[in-house]
mmCIF file with all atom_site columns, C-alpha atoms in Angstrom:
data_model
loop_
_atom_site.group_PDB
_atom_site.id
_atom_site.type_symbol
_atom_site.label_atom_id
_atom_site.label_alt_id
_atom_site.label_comp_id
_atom_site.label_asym_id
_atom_site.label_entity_id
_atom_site.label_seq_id
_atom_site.pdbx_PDB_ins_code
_atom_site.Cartn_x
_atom_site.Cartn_y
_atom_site.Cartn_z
_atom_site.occupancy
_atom_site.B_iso_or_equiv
_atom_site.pdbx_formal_charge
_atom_site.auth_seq_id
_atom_site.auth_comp_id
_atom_site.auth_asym_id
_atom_site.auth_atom_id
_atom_site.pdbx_PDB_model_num
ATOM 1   C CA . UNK A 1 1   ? 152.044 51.940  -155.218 1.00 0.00 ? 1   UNK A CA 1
ATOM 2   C CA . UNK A 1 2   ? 153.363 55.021  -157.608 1.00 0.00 ? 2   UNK A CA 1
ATOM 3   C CA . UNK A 1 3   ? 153.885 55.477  -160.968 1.00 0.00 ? 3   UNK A CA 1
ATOM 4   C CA . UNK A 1 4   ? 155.646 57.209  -162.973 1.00 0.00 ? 4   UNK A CA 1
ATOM 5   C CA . UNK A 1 5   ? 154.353 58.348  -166.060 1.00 0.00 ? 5   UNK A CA 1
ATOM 6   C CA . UNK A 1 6   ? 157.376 59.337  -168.146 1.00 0.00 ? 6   UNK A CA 1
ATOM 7   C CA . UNK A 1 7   ? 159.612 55.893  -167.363 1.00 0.00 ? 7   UNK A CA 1
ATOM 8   C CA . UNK A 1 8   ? 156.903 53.739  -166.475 1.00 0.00 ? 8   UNK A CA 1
ATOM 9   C CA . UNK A 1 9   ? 158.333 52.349  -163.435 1.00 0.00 ? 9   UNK A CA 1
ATOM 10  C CA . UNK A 1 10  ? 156.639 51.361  -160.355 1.00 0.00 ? 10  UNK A CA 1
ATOM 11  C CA . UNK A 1 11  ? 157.414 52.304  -156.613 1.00 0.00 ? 11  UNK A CA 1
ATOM 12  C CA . UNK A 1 12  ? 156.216 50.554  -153.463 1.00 0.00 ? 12  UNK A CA 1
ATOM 13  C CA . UNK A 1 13  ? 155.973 52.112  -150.404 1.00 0.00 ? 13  UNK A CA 1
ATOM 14  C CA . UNK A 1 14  ? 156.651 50.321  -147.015 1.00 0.00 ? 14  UNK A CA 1
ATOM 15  C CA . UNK A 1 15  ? 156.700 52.460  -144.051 1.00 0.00 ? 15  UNK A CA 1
ATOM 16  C CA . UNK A 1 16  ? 157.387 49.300  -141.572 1.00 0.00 ? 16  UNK A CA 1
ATOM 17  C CA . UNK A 1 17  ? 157.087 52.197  -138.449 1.00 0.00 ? 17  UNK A CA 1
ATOM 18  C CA . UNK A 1 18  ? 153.592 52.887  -138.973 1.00 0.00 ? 18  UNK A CA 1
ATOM 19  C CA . UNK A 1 19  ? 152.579 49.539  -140.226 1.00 0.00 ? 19  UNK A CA 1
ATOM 20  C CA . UNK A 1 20  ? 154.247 48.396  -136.753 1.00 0.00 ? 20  UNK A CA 1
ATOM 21  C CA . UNK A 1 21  ? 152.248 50.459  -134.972 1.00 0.00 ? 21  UNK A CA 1
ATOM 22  C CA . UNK A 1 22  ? 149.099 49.712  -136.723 1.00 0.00 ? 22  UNK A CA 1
ATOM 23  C CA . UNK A 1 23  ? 149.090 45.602  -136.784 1.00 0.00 ? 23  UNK A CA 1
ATOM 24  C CA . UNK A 1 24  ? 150.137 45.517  -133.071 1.00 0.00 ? 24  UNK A CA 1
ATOM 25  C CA . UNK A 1 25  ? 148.165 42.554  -132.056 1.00 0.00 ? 25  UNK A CA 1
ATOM 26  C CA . UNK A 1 26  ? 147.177 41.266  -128.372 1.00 0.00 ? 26  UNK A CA 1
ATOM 27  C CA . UNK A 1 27  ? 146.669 37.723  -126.936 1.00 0.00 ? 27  UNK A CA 1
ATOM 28  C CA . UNK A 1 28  ? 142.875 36.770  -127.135 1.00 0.00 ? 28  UNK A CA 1
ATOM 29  C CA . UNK A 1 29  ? 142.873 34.903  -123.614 1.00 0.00 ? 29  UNK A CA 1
ATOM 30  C CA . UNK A 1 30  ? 144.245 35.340  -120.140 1.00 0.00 ? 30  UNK A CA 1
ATOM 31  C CA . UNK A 1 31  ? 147.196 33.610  -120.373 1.00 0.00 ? 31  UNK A CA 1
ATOM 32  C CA . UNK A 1 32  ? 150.140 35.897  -121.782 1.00 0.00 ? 32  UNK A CA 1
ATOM 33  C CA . UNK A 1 33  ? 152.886 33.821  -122.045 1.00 0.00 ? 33  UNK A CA 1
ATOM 34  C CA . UNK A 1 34  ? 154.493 32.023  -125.637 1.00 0.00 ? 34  UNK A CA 1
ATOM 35  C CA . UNK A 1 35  ? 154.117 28.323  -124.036 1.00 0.00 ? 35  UNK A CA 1
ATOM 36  C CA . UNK A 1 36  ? 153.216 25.446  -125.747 1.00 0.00 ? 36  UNK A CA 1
ATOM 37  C CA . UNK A 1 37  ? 149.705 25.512  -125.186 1.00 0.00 ? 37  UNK A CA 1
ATOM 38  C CA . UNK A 1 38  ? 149.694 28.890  -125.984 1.00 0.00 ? 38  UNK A CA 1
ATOM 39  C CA . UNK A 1 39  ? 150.544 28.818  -129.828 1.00 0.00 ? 39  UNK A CA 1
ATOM 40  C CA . UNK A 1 40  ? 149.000 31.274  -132.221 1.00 0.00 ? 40  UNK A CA 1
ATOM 41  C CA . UNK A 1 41  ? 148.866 32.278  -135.784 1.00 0.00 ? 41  UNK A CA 1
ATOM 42  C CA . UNK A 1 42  ? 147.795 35.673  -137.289 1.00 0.00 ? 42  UNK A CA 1
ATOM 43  C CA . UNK A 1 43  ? 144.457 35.556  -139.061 1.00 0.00 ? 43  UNK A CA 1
ATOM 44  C CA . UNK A 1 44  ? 142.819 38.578  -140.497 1.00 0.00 ? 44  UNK A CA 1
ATOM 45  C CA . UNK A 1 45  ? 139.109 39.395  -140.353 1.00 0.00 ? 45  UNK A CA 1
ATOM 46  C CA . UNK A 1 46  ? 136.887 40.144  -142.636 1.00 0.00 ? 46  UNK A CA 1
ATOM 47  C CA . UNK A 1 47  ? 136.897 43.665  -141.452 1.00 0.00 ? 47  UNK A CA 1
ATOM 48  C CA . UNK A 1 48  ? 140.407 43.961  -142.344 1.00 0.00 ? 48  UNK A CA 1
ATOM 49  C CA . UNK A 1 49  ? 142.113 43.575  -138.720 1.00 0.00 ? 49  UNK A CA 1
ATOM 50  C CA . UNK A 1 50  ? 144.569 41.304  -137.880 1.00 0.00 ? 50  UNK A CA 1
ATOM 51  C CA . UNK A 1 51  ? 144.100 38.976  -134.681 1.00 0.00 ? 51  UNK A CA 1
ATOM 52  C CA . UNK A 1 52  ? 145.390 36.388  -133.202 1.00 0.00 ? 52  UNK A CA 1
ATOM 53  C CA . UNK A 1 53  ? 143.911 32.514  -133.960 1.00 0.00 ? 53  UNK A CA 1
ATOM 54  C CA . UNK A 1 54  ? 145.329 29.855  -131.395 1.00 0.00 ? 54  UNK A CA 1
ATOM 55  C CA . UNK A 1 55  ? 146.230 26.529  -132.956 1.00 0.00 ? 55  UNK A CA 1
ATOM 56  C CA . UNK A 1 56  ? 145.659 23.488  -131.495 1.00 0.00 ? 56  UNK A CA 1
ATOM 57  C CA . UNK A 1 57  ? 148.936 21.166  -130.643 1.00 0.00 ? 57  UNK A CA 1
ATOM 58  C CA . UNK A 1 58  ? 149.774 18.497  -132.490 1.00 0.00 ? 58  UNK A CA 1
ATOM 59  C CA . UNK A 1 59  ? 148.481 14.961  -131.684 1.00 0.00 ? 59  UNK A CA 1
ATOM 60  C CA . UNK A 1 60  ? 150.820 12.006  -131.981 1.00 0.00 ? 60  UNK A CA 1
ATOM 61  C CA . UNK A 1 61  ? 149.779 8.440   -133.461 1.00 0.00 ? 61  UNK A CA 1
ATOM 62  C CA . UNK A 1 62  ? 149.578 5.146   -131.197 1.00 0.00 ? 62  UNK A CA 1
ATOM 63  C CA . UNK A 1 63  ? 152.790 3.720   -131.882 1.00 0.00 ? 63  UNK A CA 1
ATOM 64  C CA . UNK A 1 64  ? 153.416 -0.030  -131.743 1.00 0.00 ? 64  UNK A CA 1
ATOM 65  C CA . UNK A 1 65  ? 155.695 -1.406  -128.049 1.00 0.00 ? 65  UNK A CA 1
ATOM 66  C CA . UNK A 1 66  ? 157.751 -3.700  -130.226 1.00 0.00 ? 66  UNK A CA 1
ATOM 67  C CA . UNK A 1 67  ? 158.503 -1.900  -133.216 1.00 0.00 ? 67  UNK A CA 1
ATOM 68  C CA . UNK A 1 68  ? 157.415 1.664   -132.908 1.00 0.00 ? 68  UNK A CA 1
ATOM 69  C CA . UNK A 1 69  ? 155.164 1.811   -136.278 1.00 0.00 ? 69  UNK A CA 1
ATOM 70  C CA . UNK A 1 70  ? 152.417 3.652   -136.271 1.00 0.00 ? 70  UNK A CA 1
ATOM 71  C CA . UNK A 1 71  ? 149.163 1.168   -135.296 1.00 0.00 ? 71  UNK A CA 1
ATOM 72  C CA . UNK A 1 72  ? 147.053 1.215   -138.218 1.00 0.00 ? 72  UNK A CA 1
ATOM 73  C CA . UNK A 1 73  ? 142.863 1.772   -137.036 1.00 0.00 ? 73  UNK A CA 1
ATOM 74  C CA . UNK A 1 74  ? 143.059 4.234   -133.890 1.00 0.00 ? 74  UNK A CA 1
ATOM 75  C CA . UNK A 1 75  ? 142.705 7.224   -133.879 1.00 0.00 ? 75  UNK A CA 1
ATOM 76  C CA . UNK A 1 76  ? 144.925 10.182  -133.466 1.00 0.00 ? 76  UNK A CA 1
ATOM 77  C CA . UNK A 1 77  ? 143.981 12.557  -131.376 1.00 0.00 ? 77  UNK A CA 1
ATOM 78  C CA . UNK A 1 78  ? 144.790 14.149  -127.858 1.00 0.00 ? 78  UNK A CA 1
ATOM 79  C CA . UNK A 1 79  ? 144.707 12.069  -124.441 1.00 0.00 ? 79  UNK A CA 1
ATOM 80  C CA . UNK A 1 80  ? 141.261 14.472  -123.210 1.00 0.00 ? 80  UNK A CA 1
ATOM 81  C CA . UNK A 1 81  ? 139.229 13.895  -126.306 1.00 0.00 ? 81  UNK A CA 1
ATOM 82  C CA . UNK A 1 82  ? 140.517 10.205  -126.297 1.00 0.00 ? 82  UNK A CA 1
ATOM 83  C CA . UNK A 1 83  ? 138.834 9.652   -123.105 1.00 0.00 ? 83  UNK A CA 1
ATOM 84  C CA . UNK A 1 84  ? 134.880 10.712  -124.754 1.00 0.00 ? 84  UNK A CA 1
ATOM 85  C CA . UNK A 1 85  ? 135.895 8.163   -127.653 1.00 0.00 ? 85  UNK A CA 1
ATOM 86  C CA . UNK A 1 86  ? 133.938 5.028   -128.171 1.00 0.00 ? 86  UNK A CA 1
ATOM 87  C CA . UNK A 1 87  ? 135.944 1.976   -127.696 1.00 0.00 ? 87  UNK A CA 1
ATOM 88  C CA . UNK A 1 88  ? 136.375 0.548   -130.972 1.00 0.00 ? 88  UNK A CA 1
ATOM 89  C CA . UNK A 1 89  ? 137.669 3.946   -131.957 1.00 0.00 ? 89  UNK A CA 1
ATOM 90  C CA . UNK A 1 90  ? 140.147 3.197   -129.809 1.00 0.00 ? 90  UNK A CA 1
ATOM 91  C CA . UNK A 1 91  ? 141.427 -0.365  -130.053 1.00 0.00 ? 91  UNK A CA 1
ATOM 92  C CA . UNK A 1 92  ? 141.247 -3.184  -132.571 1.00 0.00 ? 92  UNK A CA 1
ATOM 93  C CA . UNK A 1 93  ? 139.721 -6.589  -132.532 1.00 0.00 ? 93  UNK A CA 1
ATOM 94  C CA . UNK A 1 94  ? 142.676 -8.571  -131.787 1.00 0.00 ? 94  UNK A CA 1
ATOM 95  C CA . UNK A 1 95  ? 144.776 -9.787  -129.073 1.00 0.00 ? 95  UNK A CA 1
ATOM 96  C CA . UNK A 1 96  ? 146.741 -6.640  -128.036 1.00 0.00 ? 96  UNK A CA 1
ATOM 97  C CA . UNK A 1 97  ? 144.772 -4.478  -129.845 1.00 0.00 ? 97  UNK A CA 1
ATOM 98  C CA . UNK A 1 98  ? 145.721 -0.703  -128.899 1.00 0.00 ? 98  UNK A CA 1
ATOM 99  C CA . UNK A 1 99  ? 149.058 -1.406  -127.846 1.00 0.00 ? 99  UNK A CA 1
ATOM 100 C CA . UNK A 1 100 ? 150.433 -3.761  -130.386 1.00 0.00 ? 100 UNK A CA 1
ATOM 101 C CA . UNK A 1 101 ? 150.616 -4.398  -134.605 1.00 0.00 ? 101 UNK A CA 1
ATOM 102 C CA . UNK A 1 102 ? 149.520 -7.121  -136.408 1.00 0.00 ? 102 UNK A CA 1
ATOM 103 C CA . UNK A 1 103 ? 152.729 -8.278  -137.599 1.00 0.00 ? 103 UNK A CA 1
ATOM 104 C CA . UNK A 1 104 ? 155.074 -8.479  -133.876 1.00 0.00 ? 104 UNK A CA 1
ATOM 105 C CA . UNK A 1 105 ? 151.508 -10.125 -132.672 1.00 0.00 ? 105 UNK A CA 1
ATOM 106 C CA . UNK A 1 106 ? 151.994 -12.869 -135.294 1.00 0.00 ? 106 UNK A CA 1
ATOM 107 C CA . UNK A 1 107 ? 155.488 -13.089 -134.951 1.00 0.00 ? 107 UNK A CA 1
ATOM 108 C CA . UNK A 1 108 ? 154.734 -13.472 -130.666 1.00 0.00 ? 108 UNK A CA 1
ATOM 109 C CA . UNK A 1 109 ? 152.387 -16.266 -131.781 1.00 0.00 ? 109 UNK A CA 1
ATOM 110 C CA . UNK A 1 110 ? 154.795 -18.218 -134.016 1.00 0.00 ? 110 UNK A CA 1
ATOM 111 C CA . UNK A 1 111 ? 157.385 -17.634 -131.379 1.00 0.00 ? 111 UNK A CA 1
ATOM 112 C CA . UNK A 1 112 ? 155.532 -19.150 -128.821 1.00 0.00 ? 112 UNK A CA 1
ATOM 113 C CA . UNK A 1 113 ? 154.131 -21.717 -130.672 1.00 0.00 ? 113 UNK A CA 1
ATOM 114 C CA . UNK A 1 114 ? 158.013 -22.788 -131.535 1.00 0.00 ? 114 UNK A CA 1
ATOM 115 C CA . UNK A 1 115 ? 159.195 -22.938 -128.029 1.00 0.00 ? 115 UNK A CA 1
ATOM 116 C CA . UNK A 1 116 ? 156.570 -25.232 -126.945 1.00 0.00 ? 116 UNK A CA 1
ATOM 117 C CA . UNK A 1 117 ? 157.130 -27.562 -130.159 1.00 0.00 ? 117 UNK A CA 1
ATOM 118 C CA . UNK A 1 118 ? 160.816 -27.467 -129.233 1.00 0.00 ? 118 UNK A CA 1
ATOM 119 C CA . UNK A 1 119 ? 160.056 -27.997 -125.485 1.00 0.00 ? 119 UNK A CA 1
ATOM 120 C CA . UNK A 1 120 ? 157.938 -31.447 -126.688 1.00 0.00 ? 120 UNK A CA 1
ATOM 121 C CA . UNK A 1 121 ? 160.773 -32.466 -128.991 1.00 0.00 ? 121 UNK A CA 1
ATOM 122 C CA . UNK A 1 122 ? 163.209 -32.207 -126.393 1.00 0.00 ? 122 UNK A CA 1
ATOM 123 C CA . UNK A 1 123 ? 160.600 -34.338 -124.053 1.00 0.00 ? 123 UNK A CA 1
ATOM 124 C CA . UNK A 1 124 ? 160.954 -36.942 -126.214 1.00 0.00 ? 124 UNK A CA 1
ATOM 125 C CA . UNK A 1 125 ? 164.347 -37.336 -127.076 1.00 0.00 ? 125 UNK A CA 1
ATOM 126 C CA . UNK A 1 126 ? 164.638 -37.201 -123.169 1.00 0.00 ? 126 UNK A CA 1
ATOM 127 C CA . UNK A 1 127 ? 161.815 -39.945 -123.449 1.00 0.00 ? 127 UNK A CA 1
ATOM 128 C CA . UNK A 1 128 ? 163.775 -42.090 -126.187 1.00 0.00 ? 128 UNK A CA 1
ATOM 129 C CA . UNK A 1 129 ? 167.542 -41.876 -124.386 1.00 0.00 ? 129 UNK A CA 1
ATOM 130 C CA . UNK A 1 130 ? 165.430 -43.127 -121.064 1.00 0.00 ? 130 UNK A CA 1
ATOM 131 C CA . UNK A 1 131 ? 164.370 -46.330 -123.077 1.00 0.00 ? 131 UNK A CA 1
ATOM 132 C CA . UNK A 1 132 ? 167.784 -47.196 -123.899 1.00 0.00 ? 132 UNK A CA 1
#
């Protein structure tokens, strides 16, 4: 920064060349390629340099087969550290419990449970027009 005294304005210097030259930064591992699993941020150290930090990808939630909303209870994290996970991080008590929400598994119940009333009712009509 400059100032002048007389006008009292203030002048900032950016000499994008130099500070180019001076912030060139390096991957931190051996592979040197922008993939996905390669993703990095710039961080700068208490020293005052500027490195790399690699960022971790992004983990998506269990999703629900029926209905696709997020499942409520299990935890989001990537397929390798799922595997060293307990088991009731993973699932919940119920009847399809990692792969399926509460409400389609109540709405499978009360489906099935109405078929096989309607599959009796019809037995017995069948039943009554027999008798006649």
């Amino acid at each position: 920064v400059v100032s002048t005294q007389s006008t009292g304005q203030h002048y900032y210097y950016t000499n994008n060349l130099s500070n180019m030259v001076l912030n060139r930064v390096t991957y931190r591992r051996r592979l040197s390629y922008n993939t996905k699993s390669n993703k990095t941020h710039f961080c700068k150290t208490p020293g005052g340099k500027l490195v790399y930090h690699y960022s971790n990808k992004k983990t998506n939630v269990s999703k629900c087969g029926d209905c696709k909303e997020p499942l409520r209870g299990i935890a989001a994290v990537r397929p390798k550290k799922l595997s060293s996970l307990s088991k009731r991080v993973k699932t919940v008590q119920r009847v399809y419990g990692g792969s399926k929400c509460g409400r389609c598994v109540r709405s499978r119940i009360i489906r099935a449970f109405l078929i096989e009333e309607q599959k009796i009712v019809a037995k017995v009509l069948k039943a009554q027009a027999s008798k006649k």
